[in-house]
Structures are given as C-alpha cells and as structure tokens.
C-alpha cells in the first residue's frame, strides 16, 4: 500500500512538471507565432480561481473533508460536481482557461511543497 506521504510527493512532482511544461509550451507558442496568433495573456482572475481550486481540492483530500478520500460514493459525487464546474468554466475565454489550468497546477504545487515536503500532511478529522 502506498503511503499518503508518497502520494503527496508524487502529486508535487507531477504538478511541478506539468506547470513547467505548460509554461514552456506557452513560451514556444509565443516565440513561434506572430502577433495575431500569439497566446492570450494570462488572466489574474483565472490564475487566482485555479489556485483556489488546486489548493481546495488537496485541502479537502488531506483532511478527508466530507469523507471524500475514504468514501467511494462521496468521492464520485465530489468529482461529478468539480467536473460540472470545470465544464461550466471552460466556456470562458482562452485566456481564462489557460490561466485557470496554470493556477490550479501552481496552487497544487505550492500546497504540496508546504504540506507534504516542508511540513507533515494534515490529519483527517476524526
């Protein structure tokens, strides 16, 4: 069985890698495109919303909020709700979508650096 700490460190590595990959792809797109086809500027609102989503998801999972980690039914329901929210948000601009995705990855990275690397994982509410 994989420990929660190992899972947290894998999440940290994946979110860090995905963040750097996304930034690299944006840089490549920006360098190779003319002004008309350059990637849209990042949206501060999208970055913040994505960061809150990234931190909130891991916070709820670490603390087993509403038993999202231990109950398959509740995890399934929570994933349906977050998917519905993500689909609703995806109808926004390309700038918002890119920013939301990057914010989610950066929020998850920062959270996992703090809880998982520098500090122990929070205990689930008993």
PDB file of C-alpha atoms in Angstrom:
ATOM      1  CA  UNK A   1       0.000   0.000   0.000  1.00  0.00           C
ATOM      2  CA  UNK A   2       1.278   3.428  -0.939  1.00  0.00           C
ATOM      3  CA  UNK A   3       1.527   5.874   1.945  1.00  0.00           C
ATOM      4  CA  UNK A   4      -0.198   9.251   1.876  1.00  0.00           C
ATOM      5  CA  UNK A   5       3.201  10.972   2.023  1.00  0.00           C
ATOM      6  CA  UNK A   6       4.432   9.102  -1.061  1.00  0.00           C
ATOM      7  CA  UNK A   7       1.241  10.027  -2.882  1.00  0.00           C
ATOM      8  CA  UNK A   8       1.720  13.674  -1.845  1.00  0.00           C
ATOM      9  CA  UNK A   9       5.303  13.711  -3.131  1.00  0.00           C
ATOM     10  CA  UNK A  10       4.215  12.184  -6.447  1.00  0.00           C
ATOM     11  CA  UNK A  11       1.471  14.847  -6.685  1.00  0.00           C
ATOM     12  CA  UNK A  12       4.102  17.511  -6.022  1.00  0.00           C
ATOM     13  CA  UNK A  13       6.382  16.178  -8.744  1.00  0.00           C
ATOM     14  CA  UNK A  14       3.584  15.856 -11.284  1.00  0.00           C
ATOM     15  CA  UNK A  15       2.125  19.308 -10.615  1.00  0.00           C
ATOM     16  CA  UNK A  16       5.579  20.909 -10.771  1.00  0.00           C
ATOM     17  CA  UNK A  17       6.410  19.090 -14.018  1.00  0.00           C
ATOM     18  CA  UNK A  18       3.034  19.976 -15.574  1.00  0.00           C
ATOM     19  CA  UNK A  19       3.390  23.648 -14.551  1.00  0.00           C
ATOM     20  CA  UNK A  20       6.846  23.897 -16.099  1.00  0.00           C
ATOM     21  CA  UNK A  21       5.681  22.038 -19.206  1.00  0.00           C
ATOM     22  CA  UNK A  22       2.721  24.381 -19.652  1.00  0.00           C
ATOM     23  CA  UNK A  23       4.943  27.456 -19.247  1.00  0.00           C
ATOM     24  CA  UNK A  24       7.445  26.031 -21.741  1.00  0.00           C
ATOM     25  CA  UNK A  25       4.698  25.352 -24.292  1.00  0.00           C
ATOM     26  CA  UNK A  26       3.360  28.902 -23.854  1.00  0.00           C
ATOM     27  CA  UNK A  27       6.874  30.263 -24.425  1.00  0.00           C
ATOM     28  CA  UNK A  28       7.326  28.144 -27.565  1.00  0.00           C
ATOM     29  CA  UNK A  29       3.917  29.237 -28.895  1.00  0.00           C
ATOM     30  CA  UNK A  30       4.747  32.851 -28.155  1.00  0.00           C
ATOM     31  CA  UNK A  31       8.160  32.687 -29.844  1.00  0.00           C
ATOM     32  CA  UNK A  32       6.905  30.905 -32.962  1.00  0.00           C
ATOM     33  CA  UNK A  33       3.685  32.872 -33.515  1.00  0.00           C
ATOM     34  CA  UNK A  34       3.163  36.274 -34.992  1.00  0.00           C
ATOM     35  CA  UNK A  35       1.242  38.937 -33.086  1.00  0.00           C
ATOM     36  CA  UNK A  36      -2.086  37.767 -34.471  1.00  0.00           C
ATOM     37  CA  UNK A  37      -1.692  34.149 -33.304  1.00  0.00           C
ATOM     38  CA  UNK A  38       0.260  34.657 -30.089  1.00  0.00           C
ATOM     39  CA  UNK A  39      -1.167  33.004 -26.967  1.00  0.00           C
ATOM     40  CA  UNK A  40      -3.558  35.152 -24.976  1.00  0.00           C
ATOM     41  CA  UNK A  41      -2.212  36.945 -21.921  1.00  0.00           C
ATOM     42  CA  UNK A  42      -2.793  35.204 -18.631  1.00  0.00           C
ATOM     43  CA  UNK A  43      -5.792  36.347 -16.630  1.00  0.00           C
ATOM     44  CA  UNK A  44      -5.245  37.205 -12.972  1.00  0.00           C
ATOM     45  CA  UNK A  45      -8.807  36.122 -12.150  1.00  0.00           C
ATOM     46  CA  UNK A  46      -8.201  32.763 -13.843  1.00  0.00           C
ATOM     47  CA  UNK A  47      -4.898  32.258 -12.018  1.00  0.00           C
ATOM     48  CA  UNK A  48      -6.464  33.006  -8.640  1.00  0.00           C
ATOM     49  CA  UNK A  49      -9.557  30.863  -9.312  1.00  0.00           C
ATOM     50  CA  UNK A  50      -7.387  27.968 -10.467  1.00  0.00           C
ATOM     51  CA  UNK A  51      -5.091  28.357  -7.473  1.00  0.00           C
ATOM     52  CA  UNK A  52      -8.038  28.271  -5.095  1.00  0.00           C
ATOM     53  CA  UNK A  53      -9.336  25.149  -6.844  1.00  0.00           C
ATOM     54  CA  UNK A  54      -5.941  23.437  -6.681  1.00  0.00           C
ATOM     55  CA  UNK A  55      -5.425  24.218  -3.006  1.00  0.00           C
ATOM     56  CA  UNK A  56      -9.050  23.492  -2.108  1.00  0.00           C
ATOM     57  CA  UNK A  57      -9.028  20.080  -3.753  1.00  0.00           C
ATOM     58  CA  UNK A  58      -5.875  18.964  -1.932  1.00  0.00           C
ATOM     59  CA  UNK A  59      -7.011  20.561   1.344  1.00  0.00           C
ATOM     60  CA  UNK A  60     -10.287  18.600   1.233  1.00  0.00           C
ATOM     61  CA  UNK A  61      -8.494  15.381   0.318  1.00  0.00           C
ATOM     62  CA  UNK A  62      -5.863  15.728   3.051  1.00  0.00           C
ATOM     63  CA  UNK A  63      -8.404  16.426   5.766  1.00  0.00           C
ATOM     64  CA  UNK A  64     -10.890  13.887   4.405  1.00  0.00           C
ATOM     65  CA  UNK A  65     -13.455  16.687   4.288  1.00  0.00           C
ATOM     66  CA  UNK A  66     -16.935  15.224   3.818  1.00  0.00           C
ATOM     67  CA  UNK A  67     -15.153  11.855   3.621  1.00  0.00           C
ATOM     68  CA  UNK A  68     -14.044  12.494   0.024  1.00  0.00           C
ATOM     69  CA  UNK A  69     -10.964  10.321   0.491  1.00  0.00           C
ATOM     70  CA  UNK A  70     -12.467   7.397   2.381  1.00  0.00           C
ATOM     71  CA  UNK A  71     -15.927   7.060   0.813  1.00  0.00           C
ATOM     72  CA  UNK A  72     -16.069   5.976  -2.832  1.00  0.00           C
ATOM     73  CA  UNK A  73     -19.609   7.299  -3.201  1.00  0.00           C
ATOM     74  CA  UNK A  74     -18.729  10.739  -1.855  1.00  0.00           C
ATOM     75  CA  UNK A  75     -15.525  10.890  -3.907  1.00  0.00           C
ATOM     76  CA  UNK A  76     -17.563  10.058  -7.014  1.00  0.00           C
ATOM     77  CA  UNK A  77     -20.155  12.732  -6.184  1.00  0.00           C
ATOM     78  CA  UNK A  78     -17.439  15.313  -5.461  1.00  0.00           C
ATOM     79  CA  UNK A  79     -15.737  14.520  -8.766  1.00  0.00           C
ATOM     80  CA  UNK A  80     -19.062  14.953 -10.598  1.00  0.00           C
ATOM     81  CA  UNK A  81     -19.531  18.370  -9.010  1.00  0.00           C
ATOM     82  CA  UNK A  82     -15.984  19.527  -9.790  1.00  0.00           C
ATOM     83  CA  UNK A  83     -16.273  18.230 -13.364  1.00  0.00           C
ATOM     84  CA  UNK A  84     -19.540  20.153 -13.818  1.00  0.00           C
ATOM     85  CA  UNK A  85     -17.881  23.324 -12.503  1.00  0.00           C
ATOM     86  CA  UNK A  86     -14.872  22.781 -14.787  1.00  0.00           C
ATOM     87  CA  UNK A  87     -17.130  22.276 -17.816  1.00  0.00           C
ATOM     88  CA  UNK A  88     -19.048  25.433 -16.940  1.00  0.00           C
ATOM     89  CA  UNK A  89     -15.831  27.423 -16.566  1.00  0.00           C
ATOM     90  CA  UNK A  90     -14.421  26.056 -19.834  1.00  0.00           C
ATOM     91  CA  UNK A  91     -16.933  28.168 -21.766  1.00  0.00           C
ATOM     92  CA  UNK A  92     -14.930  31.236 -20.822  1.00  0.00           C
ATOM     93  CA  UNK A  93     -12.130  32.794 -22.843  1.00  0.00           C
ATOM     94  CA  UNK A  94      -8.918  31.033 -23.840  1.00  0.00           C
ATOM     95  CA  UNK A  95      -7.034  33.411 -21.563  1.00  0.00           C
ATOM     96  CA  UNK A  96      -9.163  32.409 -18.582  1.00  0.00           C
ATOM     97  CA  UNK A  97      -8.888  28.678 -19.372  1.00  0.00           C
ATOM     98  CA  UNK A  98      -5.093  28.767 -19.700  1.00  0.00           C
ATOM     99  CA  UNK A  99      -4.812  30.849 -16.542  1.00  0.00           C
ATOM    100  CA  UNK A 100      -7.189  28.594 -14.602  1.00  0.00           C
ATOM    101  CA  UNK A 101      -5.228  25.488 -15.563  1.00  0.00           C
ATOM    102  CA  UNK A 102      -1.882  27.075 -14.713  1.00  0.00           C
ATOM    103  CA  UNK A 103      -3.277  28.478 -11.442  1.00  0.00           C
ATOM    104  CA  UNK A 104      -4.596  25.034 -10.498  1.00  0.00           C
ATOM    105  CA  UNK A 105      -1.194  23.471 -11.116  1.00  0.00           C
ATOM    106  CA  UNK A 106       0.691  26.219  -9.282  1.00  0.00           C
ATOM    107  CA  UNK A 107      -1.744  26.116  -6.350  1.00  0.00           C
ATOM    108  CA  UNK A 108      -1.319  22.352  -6.075  1.00  0.00           C
ATOM    109  CA  UNK A 109       2.464  22.718  -6.275  1.00  0.00           C
ATOM    110  CA  UNK A 110       2.627  25.364  -3.551  1.00  0.00           C
ATOM    111  CA  UNK A 111       0.249  23.397  -1.304  1.00  0.00           C
ATOM    112  CA  UNK A 112       2.258  20.189  -1.745  1.00  0.00           C
ATOM    113  CA  UNK A 113       5.537  21.979  -1.058  1.00  0.00           C
ATOM    114  CA  UNK A 114       4.070  23.281   2.196  1.00  0.00           C
ATOM    115  CA  UNK A 115       2.064  20.175   3.193  1.00  0.00           C
ATOM    116  CA  UNK A 116       3.988  17.124   2.112  1.00  0.00           C
ATOM    117  CA  UNK A 117       7.547  18.375   1.681  1.00  0.00           C
ATOM    118  CA  UNK A 118       8.217  21.046   4.312  1.00  0.00           C
ATOM    119  CA  UNK A 119       5.518  20.061   6.812  1.00  0.00           C
ATOM    120  CA  UNK A 120       3.723  16.809   7.538  1.00  0.00           C
ATOM    121  CA  UNK A 121       0.372  16.099   5.950  1.00  0.00           C
ATOM    122  CA  UNK A 122      -2.640  17.259   7.947  1.00  0.00           C
ATOM    123  CA  UNK A 123      -4.531  14.535   9.749  1.00  0.00           C
ATOM    124  CA  UNK A 124      -8.049  13.675   8.733  1.00  0.00           C
ATOM    125  CA  UNK A 125     -10.802  14.939  11.017  1.00  0.00           C
ATOM    126  CA  UNK A 126     -11.835  12.022  13.152  1.00  0.00           C
TER     127      UNK A 126
END
